[in-house]
Amino acid sequence: MTYGGTYDEQRYSSLAQINRGNVRQLGLVWYAGYDTNLQQEGSPLYIDGVIYVSTAWSKVYAFDARTGKTLWEYDPKTPGQWIVNVCCGIVNRGIAAWDGKIYVGTLDGRLVAIDAKTGKEAWSTQTIDKSQHYSITGAPRVANGRVLIGESGGEFGVRGYLSAYDAETGKLDWRFYTVPGNPKDGFENDAMRRAAKTWSGEWWKLGGGGTVWDSIVYDPVTDLVYFGTGNGTPWNAQYRDPRGLDNLYLASIIAVKAETGEYVWHYQETPADTWDFDAVSPMMVVDLTLDGKRRHVILQPSKNGLFYVLDAATGKLLRAEPFTEVNWTTGVDMETGRPRVVNAARYLHGKVFDGLPGGQGAHGWHPNAYSPQTGLIYIPTQHAYSVWVTDPHYKPSIVGYNLGINFGAQFTYYRTHPKAPHGFVGYLEAFDPVTGKVVWHSETNQGPTGGALATAGGLVFQGGGSSDELRAYDASTGQKLWSAQAQTGVLSGPITYELDGKQYVAVSVGGNQFAGFYAPNYSRMLVFALGGQAKLPPPRPYTPRPLNPPPATAPAKLVDAGRARYSQYCAACHGENGQTRGASFPDLMRTPLLYTQDGFDQVVLKGVLSDKGMDSFAAVLKPADTQAIRAFIIARANELKRMPQFGPGPGVEGLRVRGGKGG
Ligand code: CA
């Protein structure tokens, strides 16, 4: 009934009808389509014969779990232009349920309660200041009649907080800010007063950051709510804090009282974070034996590549071990709880740092699972580099990212340094939280890999990301026992449930980042059971657009000016080659708009595609800027076309150029 299966969010099911012995007989029972080909990240809920799931654009579907019939569809009608405030795709990761209502957070910051029977809106409340660059992509949680919800926006510049609303009425009950505001306005509580001593400069002007964009866990044993906080704004600590202080409570796990939102403890994973090491990755509450003592702990495999074990009641650090290769730290001093940061990692004095993990993190939002049978946690792991270098010309901007780094350098650096370690692969890893050892890991796929589910059948189900597969592994050995083709990316967390005495597995699929924005749509809910005989219709024939840009005739100076503006205003969505988040954003290398400056400006300056999510950038870009940006895109497209391995045909060149080696 709740995100992660139970309050502790272990994503472990006691169902064992589907098990190691018979999982090969698992087949599709039904599927149901969604209305977009955007990336799907939503964990479904199963309640009394109905599957509820949130999809792209914060929409919610209810399906009859027996037949797949759509019972209702809810569309919060998020204004398209709000997407200019969204860092990482038009996505939604999940919903909450309580007493006949389904709760969803919308991209434009509303928390909406939907009648679970009818799909009609019961109430809706604005959780953000709409003059700021906030959004919501994470799942709400419900505890004791309160809906808990956070927000995103740390890449742009906002002040993070966690809010609790009355589940029945939508009235704000309490709010806990994660970073201090302007001291002149006074502090909300002692926690903010203490935190302000760890900041210098005028951080409040950009909000500070510390958004609560994914993990929120309620623990009935301690009656505490634990949540993770994101990066600071800007990313680059040299611009954020002139004295280089720790900046509480960025990149931290915080515990507050569920009744009042009052601060209880915090642990900061990455003091003075300068690498986008959000501490928001999914965490869970587990009872296990550490050093001969039974303990009630929190587990988190963090973006920074370290696996944290904290005492749930006190926040005391019990373990901090790398769960994958890292090069920014040599480990954590267990006395102080602080990571020993490698000098070069802070990219001071204009130096470049090729970081592992990079900004994508060693583990993102993708749900982990824990099996009490094996004592292992199953982590969707990322082995992904990125380049850190200060942008010497950085000035805070009212539109687009505020990072303080040269974001485009992560693309250009690897072209000019082909021997530098690089690449981005994902895989599932089974990790022993007691010994700190990796027990097994799966095959790899390009880019991120999908969320996990563990069952008492001795299985781990997991989406293979861009491999387009849902897979089942032996939870003890990692042997791949079963897989099913989804025809699209499988990134979200699968669930399992029993209905009429039969066990089912359900997963929301959609958005292979290599397939491209113009590819046909296969975003769906897929439901499997033993002996299932249903078949997906064959994929539709599809020929990707050719790479056929106009000739590059602009002077190098104009192209260079365009590269700098593209890096700040465009690359977050459109990537190096116009297609970083392939299924979510159009490929600019292949757009016909490259042929006409007027057409290009209609979109970029006049905002004619605003309702689709491409708002006008006229507040920060002038016609001379868009001429430079268009010249840069044309130059880059011609560069790609000249590469012998690609030519004018279709391809996913950007990511392949950067290589699939990684590990
Ligand atoms: Ca972040």
XYZ file of C-alpha atoms and ligand atoms in Angstrom:
664
model
C 0.000 0.000 0.000
C 2.928 2.347 0.434
C 5.956 3.429 -1.573
C 8.653 0.830 -0.955
C 6.116 -1.810 0.170
C 6.064 -1.013 3.882
C 6.989 1.918 6.117
C 10.577 0.658 6.344
C 10.814 0.746 2.514
C 12.800 -2.469 2.227
C 10.958 -3.385 -0.994
C 10.779 -6.954 0.241
C 7.687 -9.086 -0.314
C 6.847 -12.171 1.744
C 5.171 -13.746 -1.325
C 6.937 -16.914 -2.496
C 4.559 -18.486 -5.034
C 6.887 -17.236 -7.758
C 10.297 -18.607 -6.793
C 13.660 -19.795 -8.048
C 12.150 -23.086 -9.215
C 9.335 -21.746 -11.389
C 10.213 -18.170 -12.307
C 11.032 -19.274 -15.860
C 7.295 -19.851 -16.387
C 6.554 -16.201 -15.698
C 4.685 -14.583 -18.571
C 2.810 -11.409 -19.406
C -0.827 -11.386 -18.232
C -1.864 -7.919 -19.388
C -0.464 -4.546 -20.366
C -1.953 -1.066 -20.519
C -0.603 1.942 -22.393
C 0.158 5.466 -21.196
C -0.229 8.592 -23.288
C 3.407 9.741 -23.477
C 6.752 8.271 -24.457
C 8.526 10.105 -21.664
C 10.540 8.333 -19.010
C 8.524 6.397 -16.422
C 9.892 6.281 -12.887
C 6.736 5.613 -10.868
C 6.516 2.764 -8.382
C 2.923 1.481 -8.566
C 0.746 0.777 -5.530
C -1.589 -2.212 -5.353
C -4.707 -1.795 -3.194
C -7.801 -4.046 -3.139
C -7.695 -5.238 -6.732
C -6.548 -1.930 -8.225
C -3.111 -0.822 -9.448
C -2.423 2.893 -9.121
C 0.582 4.490 -10.790
C 1.910 7.972 -11.482
C 3.400 8.676 -14.890
C 5.159 11.512 -16.715
C 3.599 14.990 -16.260
C 2.442 13.879 -12.752
C -0.574 12.030 -14.178
C -2.115 9.118 -12.262
C -3.760 5.976 -13.662
C -5.934 3.385 -11.907
C -6.113 -0.086 -13.522
C -8.282 -3.086 -12.689
C -5.562 -5.494 -11.533
C -7.431 -8.509 -12.983
C -7.950 -7.203 -16.509
C -5.801 -4.120 -17.011
C -8.878 -2.056 -17.774
C -8.295 1.654 -17.099
C -10.640 2.626 -14.264
C -9.706 6.292 -14.326
C -6.985 8.674 -15.349
C -6.132 11.873 -13.512
C -4.344 14.764 -15.228
C -3.252 17.661 -12.977
C -2.770 19.780 -16.131
C 0.707 20.992 -15.267
C 1.491 24.088 -17.377
C 4.109 23.121 -19.980
C 6.238 26.198 -19.391
C 6.932 25.059 -15.803
C 9.408 22.548 -17.261
C 11.989 25.325 -17.453
C 12.258 24.765 -13.678
C 12.776 21.001 -13.935
C 16.313 19.609 -13.916
C 16.019 15.980 -14.837
C 13.062 15.005 -16.953
C 9.277 15.352 -16.888
C 9.010 12.516 -14.408
C 7.178 11.364 -11.290
C 8.377 8.608 -9.000
C 5.288 7.679 -7.073
C 2.169 8.178 -5.044
C 0.857 7.619 -1.546
C -2.467 6.190 -0.359
C -4.479 6.809 2.809
C -8.089 6.279 3.763
C -9.592 6.204 0.278
C -7.347 8.840 -1.265
C -4.349 8.740 -3.590
C -1.774 11.541 -3.220
C 0.524 12.866 -5.927
C 2.950 15.788 -6.100
C 2.864 17.714 -9.377
C 5.748 19.178 -11.357
C 4.489 22.680 -10.592
C 4.530 22.075 -6.854
C 0.975 21.115 -5.955
C 0.089 18.264 -3.610
C -3.155 16.711 -4.850
C -5.490 14.253 -3.112
C -7.510 12.099 -5.527
C -10.566 10.021 -4.641
C -9.284 6.450 -5.136
C -12.699 5.229 -6.387
C -13.588 7.963 -8.862
C -10.285 9.614 -9.818
C -11.768 13.011 -8.942
C -9.696 15.626 -7.163
C -10.560 15.735 -3.447
C -8.267 18.651 -2.632
C -5.205 20.372 -3.995
C -2.733 22.605 -2.202
C 0.209 24.683 -3.372
C 3.355 23.488 -1.536
C 5.813 25.974 -3.067
C 6.379 29.668 -3.688
C 5.593 29.887 -7.396
C 7.952 32.824 -7.895
C 10.816 30.353 -7.236
C 12.202 27.495 -9.375
C 10.669 24.623 -7.401
C 9.179 21.394 -8.750
C 8.080 17.995 -7.392
C 9.087 14.642 -8.860
C 9.304 12.523 -5.685
C 6.634 10.407 -4.044
C 4.682 11.675 -1.037
C 4.520 9.393 2.031
C 1.696 9.187 4.560
C 2.128 8.604 8.284
C -0.415 9.033 11.071
C -2.810 10.995 8.891
C -0.156 13.374 7.544
C 1.126 13.543 3.976
C 4.865 14.218 3.807
C 6.203 15.898 0.682
C 9.466 17.542 -0.388
C 10.565 19.251 -3.611
C 13.279 19.657 -6.250
C 15.083 22.708 -7.590
C 18.588 22.723 -6.078
C 20.181 23.031 -9.530
C 18.355 26.331 -10.109
C 18.343 27.886 -6.650
C 15.659 27.327 -4.008
C 15.503 26.727 -0.256
C 14.732 23.088 0.594
C 12.193 21.843 3.118
C 9.968 18.960 4.120
C 6.256 19.641 4.656
C 3.522 17.674 6.432
C -0.107 18.195 5.378
C -3.310 16.929 6.949
C -4.282 13.964 4.738
C -7.984 14.711 5.068
C -8.019 18.462 4.472
C -4.706 19.423 2.845
C -3.932 21.935 5.587
C -0.210 22.524 6.289
C 0.640 20.973 9.640
C 4.403 21.583 9.913
C 7.408 22.429 7.760
C 11.108 21.830 8.376
C 13.610 23.872 6.325
C 16.896 22.162 5.511
C 19.056 25.284 5.200
C 18.905 28.616 7.043
C 17.259 31.642 5.464
C 18.450 35.241 5.612
C 19.586 35.795 9.236
C 17.954 39.273 9.117
C 14.550 37.577 8.952
C 15.259 35.548 12.101
C 15.538 31.767 12.287
C 12.622 29.332 12.449
C 14.286 27.169 15.123
C 17.559 26.321 16.868
C 18.484 23.870 14.138
C 18.539 26.770 11.662
C 20.488 28.959 14.098
C 23.162 26.260 14.414
C 23.184 25.626 10.670
C 23.715 29.337 9.896
C 27.099 29.157 11.692
C 28.237 26.755 8.953
C 27.584 29.208 6.106
C 29.308 32.397 4.994
C 28.447 34.936 2.321
C 24.898 35.612 1.135
C 23.712 32.044 0.473
C 20.029 32.887 0.938
C 19.968 34.925 -2.272
C 19.974 31.672 -4.281
C 18.021 29.822 -1.605
C 20.900 27.612 -0.506
C 19.519 24.333 -1.920
C 19.187 21.169 0.190
C 15.983 20.046 -1.492
C 14.146 16.935 -0.264
C 13.589 15.365 -3.661
C 13.393 11.644 -3.036
C 13.842 9.630 0.141
C 11.408 10.186 3.039
C 10.911 7.325 5.496
C 8.576 7.194 8.492
C 9.682 4.824 11.266
C 6.898 3.669 13.627
C 9.523 2.243 16.033
C 11.138 5.629 16.761
C 8.197 7.781 15.586
C 10.742 9.748 13.536
C 10.732 10.810 9.899
C 14.096 10.451 8.108
C 14.768 12.275 4.878
C 17.709 13.055 2.641
C 18.741 16.511 1.427
C 20.241 17.533 -1.892
C 23.151 19.614 -3.111
C 23.678 23.300 -2.452
C 23.201 26.099 -4.966
C 25.427 26.638 -6.838
C 26.999 23.182 -7.000
C 30.467 24.711 -6.909
C 31.251 25.358 -3.228
C 33.811 28.016 -4.217
C 30.952 30.214 -5.425
C 28.480 29.127 -2.760
C 30.494 29.847 0.358
C 33.560 32.122 0.263
C 34.996 30.579 3.464
C 34.436 26.973 2.390
C 32.323 26.031 5.426
C 30.289 22.820 5.795
C 26.878 24.270 4.847
C 24.412 22.386 7.045
C 22.126 20.651 6.311
C 23.122 20.078 2.679
C 23.870 16.510 1.529
C 22.618 15.161 4.871
C 20.184 12.698 6.390
C 17.912 14.464 8.884
C 15.528 13.002 11.478
C 12.549 14.985 12.776
C 9.644 14.099 15.082
C 6.718 12.862 13.028
C 4.209 14.720 15.202
C 5.817 18.161 15.120
C 8.594 18.251 12.542
C 11.016 19.148 15.330
C 14.737 18.466 14.656
C 16.132 15.347 16.366
C 19.450 14.536 14.628
C 21.356 14.886 11.388
C 24.323 13.302 9.696
C 26.068 15.221 6.918
C 27.515 12.791 4.378
C 29.373 15.330 2.253
C 30.384 18.530 4.091
C 30.981 21.491 1.730
C 29.665 19.395 -1.145
C 30.915 20.575 -4.523
C 30.000 17.504 -6.674
C 26.179 17.398 -6.636
C 26.336 14.617 -4.040
C 22.691 14.777 -2.949
C 22.078 12.486 0.042
C 18.521 11.813 -1.121
C 18.908 8.304 -2.580
C 16.360 5.770 -1.331
C 17.050 4.669 2.234
C 15.407 1.989 4.343
C 15.053 0.930 7.970
C 16.414 -2.530 8.831
C 17.113 -4.541 11.990
C 20.450 -6.315 11.783
C 23.317 -7.555 13.927
C 26.422 -5.363 13.825
C 29.489 -6.201 15.906
C 27.469 -8.716 17.888
C 24.716 -6.248 18.740
C 21.179 -6.186 17.370
C 20.546 -2.737 15.937
C 17.736 -0.750 14.384
C 19.454 1.095 11.557
C 19.059 3.171 8.429
C 20.809 1.979 5.259
C 21.638 4.308 2.392
C 23.800 3.723 -0.673
C 24.478 7.369 -1.459
C 25.168 9.244 -4.664
C 28.697 9.881 -3.383
C 29.496 6.144 -3.666
C 29.561 5.384 0.073
C 27.189 3.030 1.856
C 26.007 4.458 5.163
C 24.658 2.620 8.195
C 23.247 4.941 10.873
C 21.565 4.170 14.175
C 17.945 5.069 13.487
C 17.221 6.567 16.924
C 20.382 8.654 17.330
C 21.900 9.082 13.862
C 25.225 7.673 15.102
C 27.424 6.624 12.175
C 28.047 2.871 12.340
C 29.465 2.096 8.887
C 30.588 4.101 5.855
C 32.134 1.933 3.143
C 32.376 2.431 -0.608
C 29.923 0.180 -2.465
C 31.608 0.909 -5.796
C 34.774 2.560 -7.084
C 35.231 6.169 -5.880
C 38.092 8.607 -6.478
C 37.035 11.737 -4.565
C 37.653 10.299 -1.085
C 39.910 7.742 0.567
C 37.214 6.883 3.106
C 35.455 8.221 6.164
C 37.053 9.061 9.495
C 34.750 7.138 11.819
C 35.640 9.392 14.780
C 34.487 12.623 13.126
C 32.161 11.071 10.541
C 33.851 13.196 7.845
C 35.089 11.920 4.507
C 38.824 12.305 3.781
C 38.619 14.292 0.554
C 41.352 13.898 -2.050
C 42.935 17.342 -2.650
C 42.498 17.372 -6.433
C 38.812 16.533 -6.088
C 37.927 20.095 -5.088
C 39.023 21.409 -8.538
C 40.541 24.583 -7.113
C 42.540 27.150 -9.134
C 40.947 26.269 -12.478
C 42.107 22.632 -12.297
C 40.013 19.850 -13.855
C 38.831 16.835 -11.826
C 37.600 13.695 -13.598
C 35.322 12.500 -10.800
C 34.018 9.047 -9.936
C 31.207 8.975 -9.211
C 30.345 12.029 -11.282
C 27.313 14.223 -10.892
C 25.028 11.340 -11.879
C 26.120 9.631 -8.662
C 26.951 6.014 -7.895
C 23.284 5.487 -7.107
C 20.428 7.836 -7.969
C 16.709 7.686 -7.239
C 16.399 4.063 -8.389
C 14.846 2.002 -5.583
C 16.976 -0.532 -3.658
C 15.609 -3.731 -2.169
C 16.679 -5.637 0.954
C 16.073 -9.313 1.632
C 16.026 -10.449 5.273
C 16.505 -13.975 3.841
C 19.927 -13.203 2.385
C 20.800 -10.171 4.514
C 21.808 -8.426 1.279
C 20.758 -5.073 -0.128
C 20.314 -4.910 -3.906
C 21.565 -1.575 -5.237
C 21.005 -0.231 -8.759
C 24.570 1.023 -9.131
C 26.086 3.524 -11.545
C 29.727 3.600 -12.590
C 29.764 7.042 -14.160
C 32.430 9.711 -14.465
C 31.977 13.417 -14.942
C 34.327 16.342 -15.242
C 34.458 19.161 -12.708
C 35.944 22.520 -13.590
C 35.009 25.968 -12.329
C 33.263 28.333 -14.729
C 35.426 31.461 -14.270
C 32.655 33.642 -15.748
C 29.820 32.299 -13.590
C 27.142 34.801 -12.534
C 23.887 33.789 -10.860
C 21.094 33.510 -13.430
C 17.343 33.915 -13.008
C 16.657 31.262 -15.683
C 18.363 27.896 -16.078
C 20.977 26.166 -13.974
C 23.096 27.813 -11.290
C 26.031 25.423 -11.052
C 29.184 27.541 -11.061
C 30.955 24.906 -13.136
C 31.538 24.653 -16.864
C 28.817 22.048 -17.479
C 29.802 21.661 -21.144
C 33.337 20.614 -20.150
C 32.113 17.150 -19.229
C 31.503 16.628 -22.941
C 34.449 18.475 -24.505
C 37.053 17.220 -22.006
C 36.687 13.572 -22.984
C 37.009 14.453 -26.671
C 40.285 16.237 -26.058
C 41.455 13.660 -23.474
C 40.416 10.330 -24.984
C 42.599 8.399 -22.512
C 40.921 9.921 -19.447
C 38.692 7.410 -17.599
C 35.126 7.984 -18.719
C 31.784 6.332 -19.449
C 28.477 5.583 -17.754
C 27.239 2.063 -17.116
C 24.648 0.715 -14.689
C 24.303 -2.653 -12.999
C 22.604 -4.316 -10.043
C 24.831 -5.023 -7.088
C 24.197 -7.283 -4.088
C 25.937 -5.714 -1.089
C 26.348 -7.054 2.440
C 25.679 -4.115 4.797
C 27.369 -5.915 7.701
C 30.676 -6.835 6.051
C 30.712 -3.954 3.564
C 31.456 -6.397 0.738
C 29.989 -6.739 -2.751
C 28.590 -10.302 -2.989
C 27.581 -10.312 -6.670
C 26.745 -7.968 -9.480
C 24.755 -8.290 -12.671
C 25.696 -7.628 -16.273
C 25.976 -3.935 -17.167
C 23.822 -1.710 -19.336
C 24.518 1.702 -20.843
C 23.349 4.531 -18.594
C 21.335 4.107 -15.404
C 19.842 0.770 -14.431
C 16.412 0.087 -12.925
C 14.867 -0.252 -9.475
C 14.790 -3.532 -7.525
C 12.307 -5.730 -5.642
C 13.257 -8.708 -3.400
C 10.865 -11.567 -2.609
C 10.634 -14.530 -0.252
C 10.797 -16.674 -3.386
C 14.554 -16.096 -3.273
C 14.347 -13.662 -6.172
C 15.303 -10.120 -7.045
C 13.317 -8.492 -9.841
C 15.008 -5.569 -11.520
C 14.642 -3.427 -14.596
C 17.685 -3.460 -16.839
C 17.449 0.248 -17.774
C 18.248 0.768 -21.454
C 18.505 -3.006 -22.050
C 14.665 -2.853 -22.226
C 14.337 -5.907 -19.971
C 12.656 -6.798 -16.718
C 14.819 -9.471 -15.091
C 14.710 -11.934 -12.209
C 17.910 -12.929 -10.415
C 18.643 -15.577 -7.815
C 18.931 -13.351 -4.730
C 21.808 -15.419 -3.298
C 23.978 -16.044 -6.332
C 23.024 -13.363 -8.852
C 22.261 -15.958 -11.512
C 19.894 -14.463 -14.085
C 16.878 -16.789 -14.093
C 14.326 -14.951 -16.238
C 13.812 -11.870 -18.350
C 11.067 -10.277 -20.434
C 11.414 -7.724 -23.225
C 9.600 -4.452 -22.517
C 10.328 -2.706 -25.852
C 11.389 0.340 -23.837
C 13.501 1.320 -20.854
C 12.745 -0.296 -17.480
C 13.842 2.055 -14.717
C 11.127 2.183 -12.063
C 10.758 -0.120 -9.074
C 8.681 -3.287 -9.750
C 6.064 -4.464 -7.223
C 4.458 -7.831 -6.459
C 1.039 -8.671 -4.987
C -1.390 -11.544 -4.490
C -4.890 -11.481 -5.988
C -7.372 -14.400 -5.913
C -4.601 -16.596 -4.503
C -2.217 -15.849 -7.335
C 1.048 -13.855 -7.231
C 1.671 -11.117 -9.792
C 4.617 -8.870 -10.655
C 3.920 -5.391 -12.050
C 6.240 -2.728 -13.419
C 5.809 0.656 -15.063
C 8.032 0.953 -18.150
C 8.968 3.705 -20.574
C 11.761 5.889 -21.812
C 14.880 4.309 -23.226
C 17.299 7.238 -23.267
C 18.996 5.858 -26.385
C 15.804 5.430 -28.392
C 15.306 9.137 -28.970
C 12.482 11.599 -28.583
C 10.932 10.849 -31.981
C 10.801 7.062 -31.469
C 7.371 5.363 -31.077
C 5.836 5.202 -27.626
C 5.839 1.968 -25.603
C 5.254 3.414 -22.132
C 3.062 0.937 -20.281
C 2.097 -0.932 -17.164
C 3.200 -4.566 -17.586
C 1.796 -7.305 -15.326
C 3.231 -10.843 -15.148
C 2.163 -14.148 -13.535
C 3.130 -17.806 -13.817
C 1.814 -19.199 -17.093
C 0.946 -15.749 -18.507
C 0.436 -15.954 -22.267
C -0.204 -12.348 -23.350
C 2.073 -10.806 -25.961
C 3.035 -7.203 -26.629
C 2.225 -6.045 -30.163
C 5.348 -6.036 -32.349
C 7.324 -2.756 -32.294
C 6.272 -0.360 -35.041
C 8.675 0.213 -37.934
C 10.691 3.339 -37.248
C 13.460 5.099 -39.110
C 15.211 7.718 -36.984
C 15.669 11.152 -38.531
C 18.877 11.502 -40.522
C 21.706 13.667 -39.260
C 21.638 16.271 -41.984
C 22.453 19.743 -40.639
C 22.980 22.868 -42.765
C 26.661 23.539 -43.559
C 28.745 25.052 -40.743
C 29.779 28.473 -41.973
C 29.811 30.577 -38.786
C 33.121 31.992 -37.528
C 34.791 30.100 -34.673
C 34.291 33.038 -32.314
C 30.508 32.878 -32.744
C 30.523 29.096 -32.268
C 32.540 29.490 -29.063
C 30.126 32.099 -27.737
C 27.272 29.730 -28.590
C 28.984 26.833 -26.802
C 29.176 28.845 -23.558
C 25.495 29.828 -23.696
C 24.411 26.340 -24.745
C 26.300 24.928 -21.774
C 24.489 27.194 -19.312
C 20.971 27.288 -20.742
C 20.424 24.239 -22.982
C 22.715 21.342 -22.047
C 20.799 20.342 -18.908
C 17.923 19.037 -21.037
C 19.379 18.719 -24.527
C 22.845 17.431 -23.625
C 26.039 17.555 -25.587
C 24.478 16.433 -28.822
C 20.969 17.654 -28.249
C 19.763 14.369 -26.817
C 21.195 13.586 -23.407
C 17.843 12.545 -22.024
C 16.921 10.997 -25.323
C 13.317 10.025 -24.753
C 12.404 13.229 -22.946
C 13.765 16.036 -25.125
C 14.005 16.592 -28.888
C 17.327 15.911 -30.584
C 18.574 19.379 -31.555
C 21.160 17.951 -33.955
C 18.299 16.711 -36.109
C 15.731 19.469 -35.789
C 14.615 21.251 -38.994
C 14.754 24.475 -36.940
C 18.508 24.520 -37.572
C 17.694 25.689 -41.105
C 16.076 28.965 -40.062
C 17.086 31.484 -37.435
C 13.561 32.866 -37.398
C 12.056 29.436 -36.690
C 14.709 28.791 -34.038
C 13.884 32.123 -32.358
C 10.144 31.457 -32.496
C 10.833 28.582 -30.108
C 13.734 29.891 -28.014
C 12.707 33.560 -27.693
C 8.978 33.660 -28.512
C 8.110 30.437 -26.670
C 5.760 28.924 -29.278
C 6.381 25.433 -27.801
C 5.820 26.662 -24.256
C 2.837 24.376 -23.615
C 4.997 21.370 -24.558
C 7.599 22.324 -21.954
C 9.990 24.567 -23.936
C 9.460 27.988 -22.405
C 10.826 31.248 -23.835
C 14.366 32.136 -22.765
C 13.900 35.802 -23.731
C 14.544 36.887 -20.134
C 18.182 35.787 -20.405
C 18.938 35.433 -24.138
C 18.977 38.096 -26.867
C 18.847 37.470 -30.647
C 22.663 37.673 -30.792
C 22.794 34.835 -28.217
C 20.411 32.554 -30.086
C 22.353 33.136 -33.317
C 25.462 31.979 -31.478
C 23.651 28.962 -29.976
C 22.286 27.925 -33.365
C 25.763 28.336 -34.906
C 27.205 26.101 -32.181
C 24.555 23.378 -32.680
C 25.116 23.421 -36.453
C 28.889 23.209 -35.960
C 28.503 20.337 -33.485
C 26.104 18.464 -35.781
C 28.561 18.762 -38.675
C 31.357 17.556 -36.410
C 29.293 14.482 -35.538
C 28.391 13.840 -39.160
C 32.096 13.798 -40.066
C 32.852 11.096 -37.493
C 33.357 7.961 -39.583
C 31.521 5.628 -37.226
C 28.290 7.616 -37.480
C 27.885 9.380 -40.799
C 24.510 10.846 -41.672
C 22.511 7.842 -40.403
C 20.720 7.379 -37.088
C 22.650 6.912 -33.921
C 23.135 7.564 -30.251
C 26.522 9.042 -30.936
C 27.004 11.191 -27.858
C 26.910 8.426 -25.361
C 28.720 5.892 -27.499
C 31.531 8.318 -28.217
C 31.988 8.632 -24.491
C 32.353 4.877 -24.365
C 30.719 1.986 -22.644
C 33.748 0.683 -20.790
C 33.397 2.490 -17.509
C 34.280 -0.409 -15.272
Ca 21.273 17.468 -7.403
